[in-house]
Coordinates of C-alpha atoms and ligand atoms in Angstrom, one line a residue:
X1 CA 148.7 92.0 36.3
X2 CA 146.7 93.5 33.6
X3 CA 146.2 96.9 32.7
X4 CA 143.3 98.8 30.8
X5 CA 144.4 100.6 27.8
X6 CA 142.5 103.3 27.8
X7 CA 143.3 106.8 26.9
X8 CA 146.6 108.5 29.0
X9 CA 148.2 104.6 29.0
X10 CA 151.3 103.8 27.1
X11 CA 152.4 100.1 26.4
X12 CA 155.8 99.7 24.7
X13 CA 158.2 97.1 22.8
X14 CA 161.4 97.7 24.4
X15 CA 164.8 96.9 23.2
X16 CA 167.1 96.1 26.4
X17 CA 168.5 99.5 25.4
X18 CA 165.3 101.4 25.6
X19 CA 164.8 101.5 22.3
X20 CA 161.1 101.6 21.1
X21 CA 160.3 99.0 18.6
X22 CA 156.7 99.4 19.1
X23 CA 153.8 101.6 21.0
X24 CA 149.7 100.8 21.4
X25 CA 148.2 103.9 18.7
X26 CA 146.0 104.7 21.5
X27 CA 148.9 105.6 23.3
X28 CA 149.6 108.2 20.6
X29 CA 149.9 111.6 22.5
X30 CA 153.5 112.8 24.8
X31 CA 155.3 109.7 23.7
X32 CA 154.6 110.0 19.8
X33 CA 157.6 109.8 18.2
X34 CA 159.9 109.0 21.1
X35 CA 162.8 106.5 19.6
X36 CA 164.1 106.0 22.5
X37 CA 162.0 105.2 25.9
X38 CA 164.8 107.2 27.8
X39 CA 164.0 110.5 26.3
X40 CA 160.5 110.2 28.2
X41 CA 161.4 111.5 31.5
X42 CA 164.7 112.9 32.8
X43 CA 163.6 111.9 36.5
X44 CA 166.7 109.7 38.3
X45 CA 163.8 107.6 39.4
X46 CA 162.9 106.4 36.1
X47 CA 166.4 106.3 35.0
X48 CA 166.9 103.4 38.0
X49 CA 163.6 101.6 36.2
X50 CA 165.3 101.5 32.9
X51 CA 168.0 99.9 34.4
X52 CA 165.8 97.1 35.7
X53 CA 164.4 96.9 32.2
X54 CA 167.9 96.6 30.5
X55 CA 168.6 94.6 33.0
X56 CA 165.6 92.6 31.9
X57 CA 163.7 92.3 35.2
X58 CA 160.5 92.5 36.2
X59 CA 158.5 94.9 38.6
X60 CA 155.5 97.6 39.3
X61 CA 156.6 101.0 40.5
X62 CA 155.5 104.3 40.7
X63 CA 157.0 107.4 40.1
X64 CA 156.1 111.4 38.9
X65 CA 157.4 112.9 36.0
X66 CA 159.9 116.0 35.8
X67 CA 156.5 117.7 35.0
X68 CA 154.4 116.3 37.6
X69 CA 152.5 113.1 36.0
X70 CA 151.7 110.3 38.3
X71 CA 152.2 107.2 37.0
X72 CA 152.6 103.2 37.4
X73 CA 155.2 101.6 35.4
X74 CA 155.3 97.6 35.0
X75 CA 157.7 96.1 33.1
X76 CA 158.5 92.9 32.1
X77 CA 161.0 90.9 29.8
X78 CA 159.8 88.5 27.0
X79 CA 161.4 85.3 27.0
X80 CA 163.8 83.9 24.8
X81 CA 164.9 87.4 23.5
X82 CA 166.3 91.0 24.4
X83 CA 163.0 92.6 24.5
X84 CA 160.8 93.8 27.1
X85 CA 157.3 95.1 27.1
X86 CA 156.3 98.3 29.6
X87 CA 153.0 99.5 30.4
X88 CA 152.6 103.3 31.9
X89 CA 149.5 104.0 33.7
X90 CA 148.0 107.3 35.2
X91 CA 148.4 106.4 38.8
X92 CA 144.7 107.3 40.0
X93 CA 143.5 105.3 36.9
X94 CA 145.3 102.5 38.1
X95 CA 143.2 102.3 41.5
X96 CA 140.3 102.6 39.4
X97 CA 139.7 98.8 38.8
X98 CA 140.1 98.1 41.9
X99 CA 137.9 101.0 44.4
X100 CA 138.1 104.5 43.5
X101 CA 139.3 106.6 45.9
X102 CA 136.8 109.0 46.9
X103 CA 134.6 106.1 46.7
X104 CA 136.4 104.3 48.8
X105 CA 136.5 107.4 51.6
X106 CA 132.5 106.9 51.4
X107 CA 132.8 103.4 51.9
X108 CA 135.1 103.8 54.9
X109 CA 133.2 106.5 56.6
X110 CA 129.7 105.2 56.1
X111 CA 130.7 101.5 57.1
X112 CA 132.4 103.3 60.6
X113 CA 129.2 105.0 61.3
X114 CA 127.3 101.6 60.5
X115 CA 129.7 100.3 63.0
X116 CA 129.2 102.8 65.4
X117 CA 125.1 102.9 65.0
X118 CA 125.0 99.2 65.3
X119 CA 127.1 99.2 68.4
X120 CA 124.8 101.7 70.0
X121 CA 122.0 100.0 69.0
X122 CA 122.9 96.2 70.4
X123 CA 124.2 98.3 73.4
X124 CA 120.8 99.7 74.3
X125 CA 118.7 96.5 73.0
X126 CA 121.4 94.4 75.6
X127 CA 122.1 96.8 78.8
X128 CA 118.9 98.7 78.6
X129 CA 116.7 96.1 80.2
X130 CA 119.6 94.7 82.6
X131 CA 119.6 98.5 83.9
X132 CA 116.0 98.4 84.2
X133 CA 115.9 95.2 86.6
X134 CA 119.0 96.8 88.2
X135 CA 117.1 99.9 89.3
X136 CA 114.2 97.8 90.2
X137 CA 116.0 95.8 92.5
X138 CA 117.4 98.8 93.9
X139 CA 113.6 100.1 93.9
X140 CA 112.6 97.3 95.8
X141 CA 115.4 97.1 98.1
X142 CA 114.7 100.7 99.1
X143 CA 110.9 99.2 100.5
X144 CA 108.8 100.2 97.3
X145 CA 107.5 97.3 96.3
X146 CA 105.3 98.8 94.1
X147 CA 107.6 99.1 91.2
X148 CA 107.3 97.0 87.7
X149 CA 109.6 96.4 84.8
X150 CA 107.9 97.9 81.5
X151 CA 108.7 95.1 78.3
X152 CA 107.7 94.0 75.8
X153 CA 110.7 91.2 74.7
X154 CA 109.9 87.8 74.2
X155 CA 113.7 86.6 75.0
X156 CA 115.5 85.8 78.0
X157 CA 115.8 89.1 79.3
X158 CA 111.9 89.6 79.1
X159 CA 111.7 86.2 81.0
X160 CA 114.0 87.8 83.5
X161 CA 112.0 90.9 83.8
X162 CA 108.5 89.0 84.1
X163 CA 110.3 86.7 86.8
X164 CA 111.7 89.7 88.4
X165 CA 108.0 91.6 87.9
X166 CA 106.3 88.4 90.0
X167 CA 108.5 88.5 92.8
X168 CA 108.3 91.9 93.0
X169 CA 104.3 91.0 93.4
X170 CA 104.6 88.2 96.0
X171 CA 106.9 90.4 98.0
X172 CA 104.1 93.2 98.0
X173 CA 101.2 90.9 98.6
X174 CA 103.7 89.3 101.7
X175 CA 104.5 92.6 102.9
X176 CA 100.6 93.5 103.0
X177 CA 100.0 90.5 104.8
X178 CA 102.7 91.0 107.1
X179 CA 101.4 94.5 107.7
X180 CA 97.7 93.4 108.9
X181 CA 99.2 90.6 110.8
X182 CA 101.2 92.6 112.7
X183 CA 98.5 95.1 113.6
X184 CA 96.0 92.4 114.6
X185 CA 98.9 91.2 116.7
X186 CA 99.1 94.4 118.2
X187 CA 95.6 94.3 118.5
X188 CA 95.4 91.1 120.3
X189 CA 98.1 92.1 122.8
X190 CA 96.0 94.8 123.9
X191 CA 93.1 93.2 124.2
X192 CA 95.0 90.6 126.5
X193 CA 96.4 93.8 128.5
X194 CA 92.1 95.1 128.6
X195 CA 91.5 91.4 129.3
X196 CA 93.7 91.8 132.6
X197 CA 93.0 94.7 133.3
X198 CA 88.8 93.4 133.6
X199 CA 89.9 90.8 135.6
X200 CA 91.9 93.7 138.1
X201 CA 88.8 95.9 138.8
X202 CA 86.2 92.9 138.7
X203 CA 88.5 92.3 141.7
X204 CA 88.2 95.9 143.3
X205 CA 84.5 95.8 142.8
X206 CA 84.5 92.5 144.5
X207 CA 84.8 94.1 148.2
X208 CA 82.3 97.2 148.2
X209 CA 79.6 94.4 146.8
X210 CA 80.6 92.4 149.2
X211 CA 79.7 95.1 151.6
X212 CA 76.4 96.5 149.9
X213 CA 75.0 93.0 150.3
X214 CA 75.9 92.0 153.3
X215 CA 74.1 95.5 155.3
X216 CA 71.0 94.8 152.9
X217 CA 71.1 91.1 154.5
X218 CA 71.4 92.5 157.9
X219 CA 69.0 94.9 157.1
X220 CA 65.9 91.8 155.9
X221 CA 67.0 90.0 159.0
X222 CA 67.0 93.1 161.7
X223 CA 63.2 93.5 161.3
X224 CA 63.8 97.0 161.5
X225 CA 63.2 98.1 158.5
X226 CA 59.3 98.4 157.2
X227 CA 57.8 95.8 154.8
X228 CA 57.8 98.1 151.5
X229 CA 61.1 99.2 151.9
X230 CA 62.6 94.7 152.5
X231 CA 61.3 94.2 149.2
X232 CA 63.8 96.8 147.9
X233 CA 66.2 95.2 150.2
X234 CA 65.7 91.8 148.7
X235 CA 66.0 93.3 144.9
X236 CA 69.7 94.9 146.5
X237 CA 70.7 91.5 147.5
X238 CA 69.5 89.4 144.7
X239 CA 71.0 91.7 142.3
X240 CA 74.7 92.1 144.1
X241 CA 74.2 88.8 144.5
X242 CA 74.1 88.5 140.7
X243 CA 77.1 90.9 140.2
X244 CA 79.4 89.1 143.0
X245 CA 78.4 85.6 140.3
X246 CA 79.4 87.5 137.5
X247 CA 82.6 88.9 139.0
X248 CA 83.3 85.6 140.0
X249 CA 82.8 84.0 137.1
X250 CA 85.0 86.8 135.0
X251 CA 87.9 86.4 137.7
X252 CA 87.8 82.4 136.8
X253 CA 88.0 82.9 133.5
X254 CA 90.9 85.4 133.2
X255 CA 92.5 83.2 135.4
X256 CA 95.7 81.5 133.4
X257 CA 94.4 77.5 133.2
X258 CA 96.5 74.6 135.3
X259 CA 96.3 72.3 132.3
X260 CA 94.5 69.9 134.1
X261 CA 92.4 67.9 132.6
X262 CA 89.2 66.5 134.7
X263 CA 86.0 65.5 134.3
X264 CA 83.5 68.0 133.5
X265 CA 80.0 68.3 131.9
X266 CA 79.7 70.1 129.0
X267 CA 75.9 71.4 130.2
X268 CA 77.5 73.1 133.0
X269 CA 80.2 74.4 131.0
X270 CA 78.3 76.0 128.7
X271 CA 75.7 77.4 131.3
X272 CA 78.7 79.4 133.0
X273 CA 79.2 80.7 129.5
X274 CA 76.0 82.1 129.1
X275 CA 76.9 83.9 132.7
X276 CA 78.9 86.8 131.1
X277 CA 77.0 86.9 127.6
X278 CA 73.0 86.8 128.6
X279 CA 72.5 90.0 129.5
X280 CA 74.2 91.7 126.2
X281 CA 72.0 89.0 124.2
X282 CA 68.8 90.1 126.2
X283 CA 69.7 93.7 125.0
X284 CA 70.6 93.1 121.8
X285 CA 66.9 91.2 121.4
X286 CA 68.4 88.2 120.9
X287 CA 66.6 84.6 122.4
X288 CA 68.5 81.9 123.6
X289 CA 67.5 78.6 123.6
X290 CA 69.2 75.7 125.4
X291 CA 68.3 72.2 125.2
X292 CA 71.1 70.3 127.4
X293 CA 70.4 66.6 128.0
X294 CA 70.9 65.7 131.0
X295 CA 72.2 61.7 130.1
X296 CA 75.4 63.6 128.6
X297 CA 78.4 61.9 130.3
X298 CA 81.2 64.0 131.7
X299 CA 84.3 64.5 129.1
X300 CA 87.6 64.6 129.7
X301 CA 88.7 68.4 130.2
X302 CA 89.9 71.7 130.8
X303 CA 86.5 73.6 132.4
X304 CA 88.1 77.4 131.6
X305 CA 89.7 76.5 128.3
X306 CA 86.1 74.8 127.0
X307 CA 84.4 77.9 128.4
X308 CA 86.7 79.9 125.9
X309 CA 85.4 78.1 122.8
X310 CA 81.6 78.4 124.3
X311 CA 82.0 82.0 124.9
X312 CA 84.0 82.8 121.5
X313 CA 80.9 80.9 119.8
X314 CA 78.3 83.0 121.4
X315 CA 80.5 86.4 120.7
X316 CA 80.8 85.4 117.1
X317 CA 76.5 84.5 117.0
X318 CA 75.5 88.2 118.6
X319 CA 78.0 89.6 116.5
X320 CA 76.4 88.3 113.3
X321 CA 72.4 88.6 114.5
X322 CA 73.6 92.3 116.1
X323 CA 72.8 93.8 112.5
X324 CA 69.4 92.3 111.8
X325 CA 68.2 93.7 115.2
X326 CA 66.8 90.5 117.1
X327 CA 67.6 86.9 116.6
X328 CA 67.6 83.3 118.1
X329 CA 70.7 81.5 119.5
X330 CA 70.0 78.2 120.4
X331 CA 72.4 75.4 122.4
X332 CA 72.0 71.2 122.1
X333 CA 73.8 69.0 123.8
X334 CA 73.0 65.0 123.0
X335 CA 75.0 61.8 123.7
X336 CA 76.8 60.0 120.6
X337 CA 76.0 56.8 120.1
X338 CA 78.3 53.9 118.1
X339 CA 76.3 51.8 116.5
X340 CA 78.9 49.4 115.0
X341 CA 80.2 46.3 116.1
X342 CA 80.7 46.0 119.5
X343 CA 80.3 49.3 120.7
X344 CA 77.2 48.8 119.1
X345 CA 74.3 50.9 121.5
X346 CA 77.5 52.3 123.6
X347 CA 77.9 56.2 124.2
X348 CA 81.3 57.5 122.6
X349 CA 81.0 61.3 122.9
X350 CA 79.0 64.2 123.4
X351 CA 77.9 66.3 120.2
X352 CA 77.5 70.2 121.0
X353 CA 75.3 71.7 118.2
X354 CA 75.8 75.8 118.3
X355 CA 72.9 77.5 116.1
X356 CA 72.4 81.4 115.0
X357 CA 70.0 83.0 113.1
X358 CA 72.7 85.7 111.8
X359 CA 74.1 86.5 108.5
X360 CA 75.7 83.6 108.0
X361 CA 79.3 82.6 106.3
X362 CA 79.7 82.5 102.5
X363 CA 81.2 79.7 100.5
X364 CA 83.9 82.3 99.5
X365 CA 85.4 82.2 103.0
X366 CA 83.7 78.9 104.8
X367 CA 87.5 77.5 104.2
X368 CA 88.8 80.7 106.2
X369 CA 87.2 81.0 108.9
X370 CA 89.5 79.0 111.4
X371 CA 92.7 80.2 109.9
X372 CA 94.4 82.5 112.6
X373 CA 94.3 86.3 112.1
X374 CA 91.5 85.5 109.5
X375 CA 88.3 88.3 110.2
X376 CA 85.4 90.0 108.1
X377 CA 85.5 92.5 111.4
X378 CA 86.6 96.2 111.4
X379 CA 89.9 96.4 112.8
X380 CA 89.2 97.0 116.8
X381 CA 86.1 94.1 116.6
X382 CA 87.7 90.9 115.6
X383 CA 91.0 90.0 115.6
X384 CA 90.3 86.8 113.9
X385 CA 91.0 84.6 116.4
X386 CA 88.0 83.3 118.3
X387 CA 87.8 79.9 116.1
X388 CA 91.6 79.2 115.6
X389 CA 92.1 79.6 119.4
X390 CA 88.2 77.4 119.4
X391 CA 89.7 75.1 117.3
X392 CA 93.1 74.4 119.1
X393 CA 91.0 73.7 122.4
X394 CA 88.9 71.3 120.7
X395 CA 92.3 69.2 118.8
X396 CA 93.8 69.3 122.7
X397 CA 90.1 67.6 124.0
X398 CA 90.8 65.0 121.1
X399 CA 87.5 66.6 119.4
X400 CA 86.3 68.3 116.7
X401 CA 84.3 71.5 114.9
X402 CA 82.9 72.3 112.0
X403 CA 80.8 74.7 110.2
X404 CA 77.6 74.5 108.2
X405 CA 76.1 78.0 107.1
X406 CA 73.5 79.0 104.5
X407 CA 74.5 82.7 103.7
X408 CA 72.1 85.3 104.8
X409 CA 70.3 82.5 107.3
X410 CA 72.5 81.8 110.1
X411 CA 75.0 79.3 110.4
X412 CA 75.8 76.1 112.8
X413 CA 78.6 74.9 114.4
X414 CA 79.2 71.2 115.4
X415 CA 81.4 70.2 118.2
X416 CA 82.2 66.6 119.2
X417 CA 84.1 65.4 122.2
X418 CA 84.6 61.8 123.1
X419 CA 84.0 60.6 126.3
X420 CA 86.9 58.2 126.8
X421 CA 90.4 59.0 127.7
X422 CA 92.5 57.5 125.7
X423 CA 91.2 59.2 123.1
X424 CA 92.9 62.3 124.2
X425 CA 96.5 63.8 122.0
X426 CA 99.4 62.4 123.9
X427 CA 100.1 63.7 127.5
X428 CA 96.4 64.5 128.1
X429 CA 95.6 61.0 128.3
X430 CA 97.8 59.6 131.1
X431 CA 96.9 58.5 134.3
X432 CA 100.1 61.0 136.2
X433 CA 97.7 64.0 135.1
X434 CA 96.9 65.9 138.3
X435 CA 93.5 66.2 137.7
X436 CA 90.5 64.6 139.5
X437 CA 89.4 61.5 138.0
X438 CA 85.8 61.6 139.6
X439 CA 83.6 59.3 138.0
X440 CA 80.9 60.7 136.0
Ligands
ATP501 N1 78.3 82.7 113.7 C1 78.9 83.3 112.7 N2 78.1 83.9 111.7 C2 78.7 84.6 110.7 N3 80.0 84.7 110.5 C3 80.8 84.1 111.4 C4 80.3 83.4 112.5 N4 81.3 82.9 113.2 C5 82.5 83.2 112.6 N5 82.2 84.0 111.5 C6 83.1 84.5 110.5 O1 84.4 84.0 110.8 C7 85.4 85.0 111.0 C8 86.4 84.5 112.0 O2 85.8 84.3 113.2 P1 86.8 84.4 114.5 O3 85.9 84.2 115.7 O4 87.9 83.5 114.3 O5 87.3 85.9 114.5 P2 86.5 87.2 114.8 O6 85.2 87.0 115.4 O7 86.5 88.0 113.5 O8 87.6 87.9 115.7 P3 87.8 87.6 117.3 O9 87.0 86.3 117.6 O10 89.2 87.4 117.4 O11 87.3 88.7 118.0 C9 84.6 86.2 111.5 O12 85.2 87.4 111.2 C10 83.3 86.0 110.6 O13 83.4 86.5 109.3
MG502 MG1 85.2 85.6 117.1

C-alpha cells in the first residue's frame, strides 16, 4: 500500500529496537528529534505495534495517541537486514485517497433517494396503467360501458389498453343493439296480442251484422216498405254485406296456417289482400292499379301465408306514398317463360311485380331492408319485420324477392314463384302433404 507524504505524515528507518536511523524532512514537526520511535507515544496499543516491528512483521493498524491523534501505522521489515520502515498517517487523511467521508455520506444519501425516486417512478410508469384497465374492467362489469382508458404508450401495455378500449366499444355498440331488439320484440309481441285481439271482436261484430242484414233483406223482400226508403235498404245490405267479407276475410287471416301447401292462384291471392287495405289506400289518395293475367298457372302454396307477404308489401307502399299525399300502387302478375333447351316456350313460374310511387329506399340501406328487426319507422310503426317474415314465406314457396328502388321515386319489388313441385325446399314438395292437389 502506498501512502501520500504530505504534511502531518511520518515515514521512519527503524532499527528492530525502535531506534530511528532516518525520518522524511517533511515529517519534521512532533517527532523531530525523537531517537528512539518508542518515546512517540506511551499508549499500550502502540507499545504492542512496536513489538510486531521488533519482531519484524508486517501490518496496517490504527490507533490514537495519549493526546488524542488518530492515526494509521504500517509497518514493514526490509529484507536481508534488521531494519524496518514505518509510515504514520492522520487517519481521516488516510480515507482521503480513497472517498472522503462526508463525501461519501453525500454519495450514499443522494444515490438512496435516486433509488427510491427511480423505484417510484418505474412503479407508476408499470402499475399505473394495469390499475387503469383494472378499474375499467370493474367499470364495465358494473354495466357502464361507456368508459375508456386514457394513454398515450406505444408499448404493450398501450396495446393492452387500446384492445381493452375496443372491446369496451363492441360491447356498447352490442348492448345498444340488444337494447332496440328487445324493445322491437316487445313491440312485436304486442302487436301479435292487438293482432288477436282484432281477430276476437271481428268475431263479436260478426253476429249483430249478421242480424242488421238479414231484417234489411226481409225488409226488400216484404214489400212493405215504400220504394225510397228499399233503396236505403239495399245500401244496408250491400254495405254489411261488405263488412261481414271483410270480417271474414280478417278472421282467415289471423287464423294460425295448417301448413298445407295447395294449389292456389296468385291473382286471387293477392285480390283478398287488397280486401283489408283498399279502403285505407282510397283515403290516403292513393290509386291502385292491377293488371293480373289471367294464363297465370296455379303455384304450389300456402293461401294465408302468401296473403301475408301481399299485405306486408302493400303496408310498406302506403306507408312510403302516405307522406307525399297521393300516389299509385300498381300489381302485375305474368307467366315465366324458359326459353332454353327443352323447356324451351314452357311456363316455369309466375313473376309478381309490386310498384309504388313512394319515397323510395336508398342505396345506404337497399342491403338492410330484409334483415329482421331492421326499420327506418318510429318505434310503434314498424317493427322491421314485414320483409324478413316476406322473405321467409317466399324461400318456403321455393321463390324469390327482390328490390329495385330509385330514391325519392318509388321503388319495385320482384317476386317469383315456380310453378312445379319439386321445386319446393324439402318436405313441401312430397306427395304425403295433406293438401289438395287440384289441377290447375
Ligand atoms: N315500398 C317501400 N318504400 C320505401 N321504403 C321501404 C319500402 N318497403 C320497405 N321499405 C324500407 O324497408 C324497411 C323494412 O321494411 P319492413 O317491412 O321489413 O319493416 P317495417 O315496415 O319498417 O316494419 P313492419 O313491417 O314490421 O311494420 C322499412 O322500414 C323501410 O325503410
Ligand atoms: Mg313493413
Amino acid at each position: 500500500m502506498q501512502w501520500n507524504l504530505t504534511s502531518g505524515n511520518h515515514a521512519f528507518l527503524l532499527e528492530r529496537g525502535g531506534k530511528i536511523l532516518a525520518q522524511t524532512i517533511i515529517s519534521i514537526g512532533e517527532t523531530a528529534g525523537l531517537p528512539n520511535i518508542s518515546y512517540l507515544d506511551q499508549s499500550p496499543l502502540f507499545h504492542d505495534i512496536l513489538k510486531n516491528v521488533r519482531d519484524g512483521e508486517t501490518g496496517v493498524e490504527r490507533f490514537i495517541t495519549t493526546k488524542g491523534r488518530d492515526y494509521l501505522v504500517s509497518y514493514q521489515s526490509v529484507p536481508s537486514s534488521l531494519w524496518s520502515v514505518m509510515v504514520l498517517t492522520p487517519f481521516y487523511e488516510s480515507l482521503s485517497d480513497i472517498i472522503p467521508l462526508d463525501q461519501f455520506f453525500l454519495i450514499f444519501i443522494a444515490t438512496f433517494i435516486l433509488i427510491i425516486i427511480f423505484t417510484f417512478y418505474i412503479g407508476k410508469k408499470f402499475t399505473d396503467p394495469v390499475k387503469d384497465v383494472v378499474t375499467g374492467t370493474q367499470i364495465i362489469a358494473s354495466g357502464d360501458f361507456t368508459y375508456r382508458i386514457r394513454t398515450n404508450l406505444h408499448d404493450e401495455l398501450g396495446e393492452l389498453a387500446m384492445s381493452f378500449n375496443k372491446m369496451a366499444e363492441y360491447l356498447q355498440n352490442t348492448y345498444q343493439d340488444l337494447k332496440s331488439t328487445s324493445a322491437q320484440l316487445a313491440q312485436s309481441a304486442k302487436l301479435a296480442a292487438v293482432g288477436e285481439l282484432a281477430a276476437g271482436v271481428a268475431h263479436e261484430l260478426n253476429q249483430p251484422l249478421m242480424v242488421i242484414r238479414g231484417h234489411a233483406q226481409e225488409m226488400i223482400e216484404g214489400n212493405s216498405v215504400p220504394e225510397n226508403i228499399i233503396k236505403d235498404l239495399r245500401l244496408i245490405e250491400k254495405q254489411t254485406g261488405r263488412m261481414m267479407r271483410i270480417i271474414d276475410h280478417l278472421r282467415a287471416f289471423a287464423r294460425q296456417s295448417t301448413g298445407a301447401f295447395e294449389q292456389v292462384n296468385l291473382n286471387d291471392v293477392i285480390d283478398d289482400s287488397f280486401t283489408l287495405i283498399t279502403q285505407q289506400l282510397k283515403n290516403l289518395n292513393i290509386e291502385i292499379m292491377k293488371e293480373l293475367d289471367e294464363s297465370i298457372p296455379r303455384i304450389w302454396g300456402d293461401h294465408n301465408r302468401l296473403e301475408q307477404i301481399f299485405l306486408n308489401l302493400m303496408t310498406n307502399a302506403k306507408d312510403a306514398m302516405e307522406e307525399k299525399g297521393e300516389g299509385v300502387l300498381s300489381v302485375k302478375t305474368q307467366p315465366i317463360m324458359d326459353m332454353t333447351g327443352d323447356k324451351n316456350g314452357k311456363v316455369t313460374g309466375v313473376l309478381v311485380l309490386f310498384s309504388d310511387t313512394g319515397v323510395g329506399i336508398g342505396d345506404n340501406i337497399m342491403d338492410k331492408i330484409f334483415d329482421p328487426f331492421f326499420t327506418t319507422k318510429e318505434v310503434g310503426k314498424g317493427t322491421g319485420l314485414g320483409l324478413s317474415i316476406s322473405y321467409s314465406i317466399l324461400k318456403d314457396h321455393g321463390g324469390s324477392i327482390t328490390a329495385e328502388s330509385n330514391d325519392g321515386t318509388g321503388t319495385t319489388f320482384r317476386l317469383e314463384f315456380p310453378v312445379e313441385r319439386r321445386m319446393l325446399p324439402r318436405g313441401k314438395n312430397k306427395k304425403g302433404d295433406k293438401s289438395r292437389e287440384s289441377a290447375s
